[in-house]
XYZ file of C-alpha atoms in Angstrom:
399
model
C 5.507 -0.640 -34.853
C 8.729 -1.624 -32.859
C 9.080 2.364 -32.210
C 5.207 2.602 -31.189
C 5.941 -0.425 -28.568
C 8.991 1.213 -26.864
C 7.435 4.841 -26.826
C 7.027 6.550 -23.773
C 3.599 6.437 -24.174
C 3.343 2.568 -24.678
C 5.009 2.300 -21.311
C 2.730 4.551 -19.212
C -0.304 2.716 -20.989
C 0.535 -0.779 -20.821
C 2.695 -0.423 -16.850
C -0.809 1.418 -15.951
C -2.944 -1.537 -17.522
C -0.546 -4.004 -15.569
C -1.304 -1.574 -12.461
C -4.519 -1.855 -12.875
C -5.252 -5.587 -13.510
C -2.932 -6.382 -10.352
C -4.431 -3.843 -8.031
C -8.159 -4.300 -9.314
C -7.864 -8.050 -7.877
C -6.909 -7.056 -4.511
C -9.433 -4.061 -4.510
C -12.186 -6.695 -4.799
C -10.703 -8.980 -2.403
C -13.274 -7.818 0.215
C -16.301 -9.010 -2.368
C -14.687 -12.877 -2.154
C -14.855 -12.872 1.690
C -18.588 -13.626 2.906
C -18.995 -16.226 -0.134
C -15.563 -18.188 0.870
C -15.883 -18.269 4.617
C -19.645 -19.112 3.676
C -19.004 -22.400 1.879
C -15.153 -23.275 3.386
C -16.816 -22.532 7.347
C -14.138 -20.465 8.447
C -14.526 -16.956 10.603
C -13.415 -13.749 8.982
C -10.085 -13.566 10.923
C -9.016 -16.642 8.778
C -10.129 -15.125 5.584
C -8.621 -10.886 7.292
C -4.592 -13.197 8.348
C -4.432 -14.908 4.850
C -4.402 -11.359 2.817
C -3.256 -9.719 6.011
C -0.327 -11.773 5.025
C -0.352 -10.846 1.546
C 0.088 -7.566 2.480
C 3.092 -8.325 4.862
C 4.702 -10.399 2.071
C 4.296 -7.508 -0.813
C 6.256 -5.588 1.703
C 9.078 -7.523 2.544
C 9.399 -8.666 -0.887
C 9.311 -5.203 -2.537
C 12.489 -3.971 -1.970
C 14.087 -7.514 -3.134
C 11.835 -7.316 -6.687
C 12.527 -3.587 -6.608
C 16.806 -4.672 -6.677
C 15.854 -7.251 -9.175
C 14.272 -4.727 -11.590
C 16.752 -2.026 -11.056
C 19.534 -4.265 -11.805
C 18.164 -6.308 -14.757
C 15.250 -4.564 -16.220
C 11.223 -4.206 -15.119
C 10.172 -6.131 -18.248
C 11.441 -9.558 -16.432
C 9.935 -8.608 -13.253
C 6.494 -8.177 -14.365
C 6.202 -11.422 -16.946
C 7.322 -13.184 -13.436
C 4.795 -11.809 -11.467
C 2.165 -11.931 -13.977
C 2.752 -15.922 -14.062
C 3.333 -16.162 -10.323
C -0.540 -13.905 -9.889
C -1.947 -16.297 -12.050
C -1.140 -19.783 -9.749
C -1.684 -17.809 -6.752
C -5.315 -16.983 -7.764
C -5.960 -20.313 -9.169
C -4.630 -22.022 -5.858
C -6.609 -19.466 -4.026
C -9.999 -20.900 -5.731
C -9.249 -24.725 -4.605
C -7.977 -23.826 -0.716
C -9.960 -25.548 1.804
C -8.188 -25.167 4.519
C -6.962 -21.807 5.981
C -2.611 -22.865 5.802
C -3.602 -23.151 2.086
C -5.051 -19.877 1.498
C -2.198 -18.401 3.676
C -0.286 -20.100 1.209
C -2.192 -19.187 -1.719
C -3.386 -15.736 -1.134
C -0.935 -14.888 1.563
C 2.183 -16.141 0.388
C 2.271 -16.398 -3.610
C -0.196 -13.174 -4.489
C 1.884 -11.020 -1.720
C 5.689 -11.713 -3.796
C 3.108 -11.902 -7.329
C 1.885 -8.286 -6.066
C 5.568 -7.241 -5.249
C 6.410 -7.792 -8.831
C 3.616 -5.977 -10.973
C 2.504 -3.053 -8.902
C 3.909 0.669 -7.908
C 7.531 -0.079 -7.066
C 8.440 -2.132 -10.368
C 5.910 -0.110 -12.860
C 6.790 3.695 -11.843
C 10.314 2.870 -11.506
C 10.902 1.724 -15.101
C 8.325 4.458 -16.009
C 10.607 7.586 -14.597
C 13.531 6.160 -15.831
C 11.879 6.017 -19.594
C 9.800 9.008 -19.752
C 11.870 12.029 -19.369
C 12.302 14.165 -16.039
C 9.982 17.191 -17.325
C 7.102 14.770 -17.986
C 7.578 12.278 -15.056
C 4.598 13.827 -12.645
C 2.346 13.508 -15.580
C 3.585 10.416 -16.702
C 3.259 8.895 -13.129
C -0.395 10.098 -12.460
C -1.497 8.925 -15.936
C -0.213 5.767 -15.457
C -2.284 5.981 -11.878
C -5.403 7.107 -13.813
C -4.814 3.928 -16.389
C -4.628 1.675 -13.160
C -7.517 2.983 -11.909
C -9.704 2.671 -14.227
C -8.778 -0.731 -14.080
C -9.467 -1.300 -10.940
C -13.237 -0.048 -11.757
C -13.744 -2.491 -14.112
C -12.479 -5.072 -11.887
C -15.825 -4.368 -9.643
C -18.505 -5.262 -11.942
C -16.675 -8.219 -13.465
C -16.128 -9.522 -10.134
C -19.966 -8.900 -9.234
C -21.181 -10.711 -12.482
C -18.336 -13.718 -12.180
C -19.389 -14.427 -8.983
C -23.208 -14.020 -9.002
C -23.008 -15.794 -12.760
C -20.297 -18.852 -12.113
C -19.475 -18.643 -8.388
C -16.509 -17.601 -5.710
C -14.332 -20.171 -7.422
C -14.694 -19.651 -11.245
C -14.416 -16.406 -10.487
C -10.845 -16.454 -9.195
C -10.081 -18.960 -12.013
C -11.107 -16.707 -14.869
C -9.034 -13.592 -13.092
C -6.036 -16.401 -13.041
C -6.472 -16.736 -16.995
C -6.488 -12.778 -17.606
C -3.339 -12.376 -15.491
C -1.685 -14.994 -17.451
C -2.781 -13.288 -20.692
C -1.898 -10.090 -19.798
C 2.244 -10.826 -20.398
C 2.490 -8.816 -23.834
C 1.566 -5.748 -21.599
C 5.465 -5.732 -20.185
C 6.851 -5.597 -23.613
C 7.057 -1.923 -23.776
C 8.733 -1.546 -20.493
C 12.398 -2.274 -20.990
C 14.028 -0.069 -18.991
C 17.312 -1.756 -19.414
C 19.188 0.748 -21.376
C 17.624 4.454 -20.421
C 20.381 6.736 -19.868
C 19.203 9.637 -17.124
C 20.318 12.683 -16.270
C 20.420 11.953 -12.409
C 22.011 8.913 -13.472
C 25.818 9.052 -11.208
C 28.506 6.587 -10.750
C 26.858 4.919 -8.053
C 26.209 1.407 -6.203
C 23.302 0.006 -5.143
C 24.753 -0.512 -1.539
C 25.607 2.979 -1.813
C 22.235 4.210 -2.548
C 20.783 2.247 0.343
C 23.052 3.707 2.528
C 22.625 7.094 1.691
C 18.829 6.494 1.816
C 18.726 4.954 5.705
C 20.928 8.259 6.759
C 18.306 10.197 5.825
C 15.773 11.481 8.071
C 13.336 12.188 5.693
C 13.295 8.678 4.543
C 12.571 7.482 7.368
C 9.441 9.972 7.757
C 8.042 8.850 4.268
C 8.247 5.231 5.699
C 6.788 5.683 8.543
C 4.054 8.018 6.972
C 3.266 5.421 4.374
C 2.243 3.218 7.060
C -1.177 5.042 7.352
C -2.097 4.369 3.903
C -1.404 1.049 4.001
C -3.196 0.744 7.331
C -6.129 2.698 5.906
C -7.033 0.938 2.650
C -6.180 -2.886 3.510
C -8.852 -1.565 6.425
C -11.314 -0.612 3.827
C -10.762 -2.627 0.721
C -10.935 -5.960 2.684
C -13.643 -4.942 5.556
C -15.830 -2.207 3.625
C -18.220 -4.810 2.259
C -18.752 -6.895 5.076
C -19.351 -3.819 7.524
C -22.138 -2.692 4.980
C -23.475 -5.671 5.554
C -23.832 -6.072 8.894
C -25.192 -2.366 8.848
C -28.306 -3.818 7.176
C -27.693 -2.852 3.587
C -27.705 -5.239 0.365
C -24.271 -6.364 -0.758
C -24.860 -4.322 -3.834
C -24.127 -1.209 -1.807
C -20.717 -2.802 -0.869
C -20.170 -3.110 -4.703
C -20.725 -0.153 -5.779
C -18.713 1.350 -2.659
C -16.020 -0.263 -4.154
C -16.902 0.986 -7.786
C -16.797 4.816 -7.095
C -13.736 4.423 -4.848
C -12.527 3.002 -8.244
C -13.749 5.347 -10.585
C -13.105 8.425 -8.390
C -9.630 7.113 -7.554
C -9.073 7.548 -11.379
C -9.329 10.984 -10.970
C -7.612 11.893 -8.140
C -4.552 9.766 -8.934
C -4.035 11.691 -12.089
C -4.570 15.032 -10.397
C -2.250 14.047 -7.573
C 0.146 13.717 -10.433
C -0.568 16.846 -11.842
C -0.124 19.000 -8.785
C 3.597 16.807 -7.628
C 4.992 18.143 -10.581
C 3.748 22.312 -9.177
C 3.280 22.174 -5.533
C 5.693 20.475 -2.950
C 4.743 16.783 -2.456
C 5.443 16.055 1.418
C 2.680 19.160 1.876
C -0.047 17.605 -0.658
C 0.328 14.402 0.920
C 0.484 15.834 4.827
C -2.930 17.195 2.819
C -4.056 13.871 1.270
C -3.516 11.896 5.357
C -5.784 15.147 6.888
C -8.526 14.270 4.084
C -8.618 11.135 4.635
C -8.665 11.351 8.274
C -11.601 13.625 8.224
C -13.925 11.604 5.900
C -12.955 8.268 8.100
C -13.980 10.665 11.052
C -17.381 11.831 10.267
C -18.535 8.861 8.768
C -17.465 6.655 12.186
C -19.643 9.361 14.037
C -22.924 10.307 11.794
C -25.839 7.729 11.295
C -24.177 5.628 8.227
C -27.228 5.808 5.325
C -26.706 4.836 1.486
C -26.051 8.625 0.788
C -23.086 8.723 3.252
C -21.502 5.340 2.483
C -21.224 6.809 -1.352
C -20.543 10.171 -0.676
C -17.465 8.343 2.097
C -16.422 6.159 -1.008
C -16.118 9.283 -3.373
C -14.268 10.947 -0.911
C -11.714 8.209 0.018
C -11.490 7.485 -3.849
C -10.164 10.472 -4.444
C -7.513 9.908 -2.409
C -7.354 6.277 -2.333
C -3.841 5.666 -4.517
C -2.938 9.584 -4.853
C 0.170 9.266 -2.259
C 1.370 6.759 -4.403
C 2.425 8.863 -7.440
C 3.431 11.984 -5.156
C 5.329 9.163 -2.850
C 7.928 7.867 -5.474
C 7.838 11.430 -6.976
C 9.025 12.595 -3.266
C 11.923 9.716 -3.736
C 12.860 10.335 -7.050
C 12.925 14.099 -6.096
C 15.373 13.552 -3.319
C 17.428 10.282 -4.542
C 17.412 10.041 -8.182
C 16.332 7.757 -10.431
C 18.707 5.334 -10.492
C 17.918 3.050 -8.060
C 14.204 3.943 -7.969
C 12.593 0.840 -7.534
C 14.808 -0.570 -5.000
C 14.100 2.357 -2.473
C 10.566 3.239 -3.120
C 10.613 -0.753 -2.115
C 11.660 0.193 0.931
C 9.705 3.019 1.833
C 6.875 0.334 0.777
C 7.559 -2.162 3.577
C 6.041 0.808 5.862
C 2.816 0.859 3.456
C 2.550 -2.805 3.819
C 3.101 -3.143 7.449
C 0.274 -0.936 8.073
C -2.060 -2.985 5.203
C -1.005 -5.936 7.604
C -2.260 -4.641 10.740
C -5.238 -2.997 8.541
C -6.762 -6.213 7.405
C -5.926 -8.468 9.934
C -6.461 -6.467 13.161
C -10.015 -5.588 10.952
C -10.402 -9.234 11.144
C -9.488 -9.764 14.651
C -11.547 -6.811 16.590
C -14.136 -7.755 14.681
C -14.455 -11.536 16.112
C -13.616 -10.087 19.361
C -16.297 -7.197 19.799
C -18.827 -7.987 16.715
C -18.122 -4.381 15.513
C -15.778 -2.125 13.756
C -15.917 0.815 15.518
C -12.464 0.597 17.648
C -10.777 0.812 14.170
C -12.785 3.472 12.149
C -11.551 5.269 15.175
C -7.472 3.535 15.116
C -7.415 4.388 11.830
C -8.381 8.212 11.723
C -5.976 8.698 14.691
C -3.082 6.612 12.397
C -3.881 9.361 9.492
C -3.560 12.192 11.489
C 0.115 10.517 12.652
C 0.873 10.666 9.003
C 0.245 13.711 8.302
C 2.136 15.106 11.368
C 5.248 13.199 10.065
C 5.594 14.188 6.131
C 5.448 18.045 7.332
C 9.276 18.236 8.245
C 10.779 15.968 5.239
C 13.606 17.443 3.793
C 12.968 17.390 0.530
C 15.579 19.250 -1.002
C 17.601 16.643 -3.447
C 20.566 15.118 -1.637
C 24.022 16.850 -2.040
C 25.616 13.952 -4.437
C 22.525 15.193 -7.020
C 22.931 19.021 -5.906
C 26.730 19.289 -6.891
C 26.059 17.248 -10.632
């Protein structure tokens, strides 16, 4: 049994499940809006700052959680942020005033989120499973998450048409508490690597900031970001105001889930045969294009869930072919300190994403201005990942 726990496979499972519950809250975060500005009387900028905020704070906090884990083990990290997800939500149900669910939300999810997502999970993940198996290992952990992030969408639907807004939150506070055993099997404490090279972590920073490419990925990640805090927090209310049920905002969300299952795993798949910086300057056009022609054709139920299926599909793929990209170039080592920093870009853009959503909205009464920002922010993206040098850096090319 003790063997079972610490297997590879254990770890992808459980850091995916961990993945999962984390990112499934904030994928539904959009669903919690028009019920808590309803009954607290703010406008949706107050609601689009607080987790415009949380999105800042994951950032910023990433690469500090990221050290943390790197230099004493992931399995800390995420019982920490499992606990520190589990006030945040609960504090998020009893806000009444919009400093508290900056607080709440903003503040204590953002650092909860910096501690149980991408960064932390896939770094202790690459350093367990072995290099050969690490673009599998890495989407199937993805494909875990997502499906975890599907089931998030229903539950949230039934919680909060069954119990309301606020019991809702408090029951996704106990699960996050609960879900501590999950971090067992990810010790990551004493996994010799190959890449692994007598090395500091001031060193490794270093040598990351000279590089250009690094700086590309950063500044390509931003997109994403941008993109999804955009849709994940907005989607819903925009269906609404288009005159459909908020049903069709669920289930929007629900196939971006389920399809993001799938394309997570395949964007796995295809890091580990065809060079990464091209299928994400790839993933950026795709996304682009779907944004594009659904901003400019008459939106209808069809569209809205043939757009979800679309963005689904590449909704968390750059995310596996991302820290692949880093791991590729830097090694191992110090993986989840800079993948955090590559992740401050990601979260700058889910900043401006959710809050700028927020404020054009109040401003103009529409959405329009950024279906449009953001298609023109994922062509940038793709533009910029093109010349990455992804060869490995010399210190890894002469062991």
């Amino acid at each position: 049994m003790k063997n079972t726990l610490r297997s590879p496979l254990a770890a992808v499972l459980c850091g995916g499940a961990i993945v999962g519950l984390a990112l499934g809250m904030r994928h539904v975060q959009g669903l919690f809006m028009l019920p808590m500005i309803g009954t607290r009387g703010w406008g949706r900028e107050a609601f689009a700052l607080a987790i415009a905020l949380q999105n800042l704070v994951w950032g910023l906090a990433q690469p500090v959680t990221g050290m943390i884990a790197d230099r004493w083990g992931a399995r800390r990290v995420l019982i920490g942020g499992c606990l520190l997800y589990a006030l945040g939500l609960y504090l998020m149900a009893y806000s009444v005033t919009s400093v508290q669910l900056a607080l709440s939300a903003g503040l204590l999810i953002g650092v909860a989120l910096s501690g149980t997502t991408f960064s932390v999970v896939y770094g202790a993940i690459s350093r367990i499973v072995p290099p050969v198996r690490r673009s599998w290992a890495l989407g199937m952990a993805g494909a875990v998450g997502g499906v975890g992030q599907f089931a998030m969408v229903p539950a949230t639907q039934q919680l909060i048409g069954g119990l309301g807004w606020m019991a809702a939150l408090a029951v996704f506070a106990l699960v996050l508490a609960f879900a501590l055993p999950l971090a067992w099997p990810l010790d990551d404490r004493q996994q010799a690597t190959p890449e692994r090279q007598p090395q500091s972590m001031g060193g490794a920073i270093r040598e990351a900031l000279s590089h250009k490419g690094f700086w590309l990925l950063n500044l390509g990640f931003f997109a994403c970001g941008f993109q999804l805090a955009f849709i994940a927090g907005h989607f819903p209310a925009f269906l609404v105001d288009q005159g459909f049920p908020a049903q069709t905002g669920v289930a929007a969300l629900a196939i971006i889930a389920l399809a993001n299952v799938a394309g997570t795993y395949a964007c796995g798949q295809l890091g580990g045969l065809y060079r990464r910086k091209y299928l994400l300057a790839g993933l950026y056009l795709v996304r682009s294009g779907a944004m594009l022609a659904f901003a400019l054709l008459p939106v209808s139920t069809a569209s809205v869930y043939v757009f979800a299926f679309v963005m689904g599909l590449t909704w968390l793929g750059t995310v596996p072919l991302t820290n692949g990209l880093v791991s590729q170039v830097f090694g191992v080592q110090y993986l989840a300190t800079l993948f955090g920093f590559v992740f401050v870009g990601h979260q700058l853009g889910g900043f401006l994403g959710m809050w700028l959503g927020g404020a054009v909205f109040d401003a103009t009464r529409s959405y329009e201005a950024m279906w449009l920002l953001s298609v023109a922010i994922g062509l940038a993206a793709a533009a910029l990942h093109w010349p990455i040098d992804d060869r490995a850096v010399a210190r890894l090319r002469a062991a």
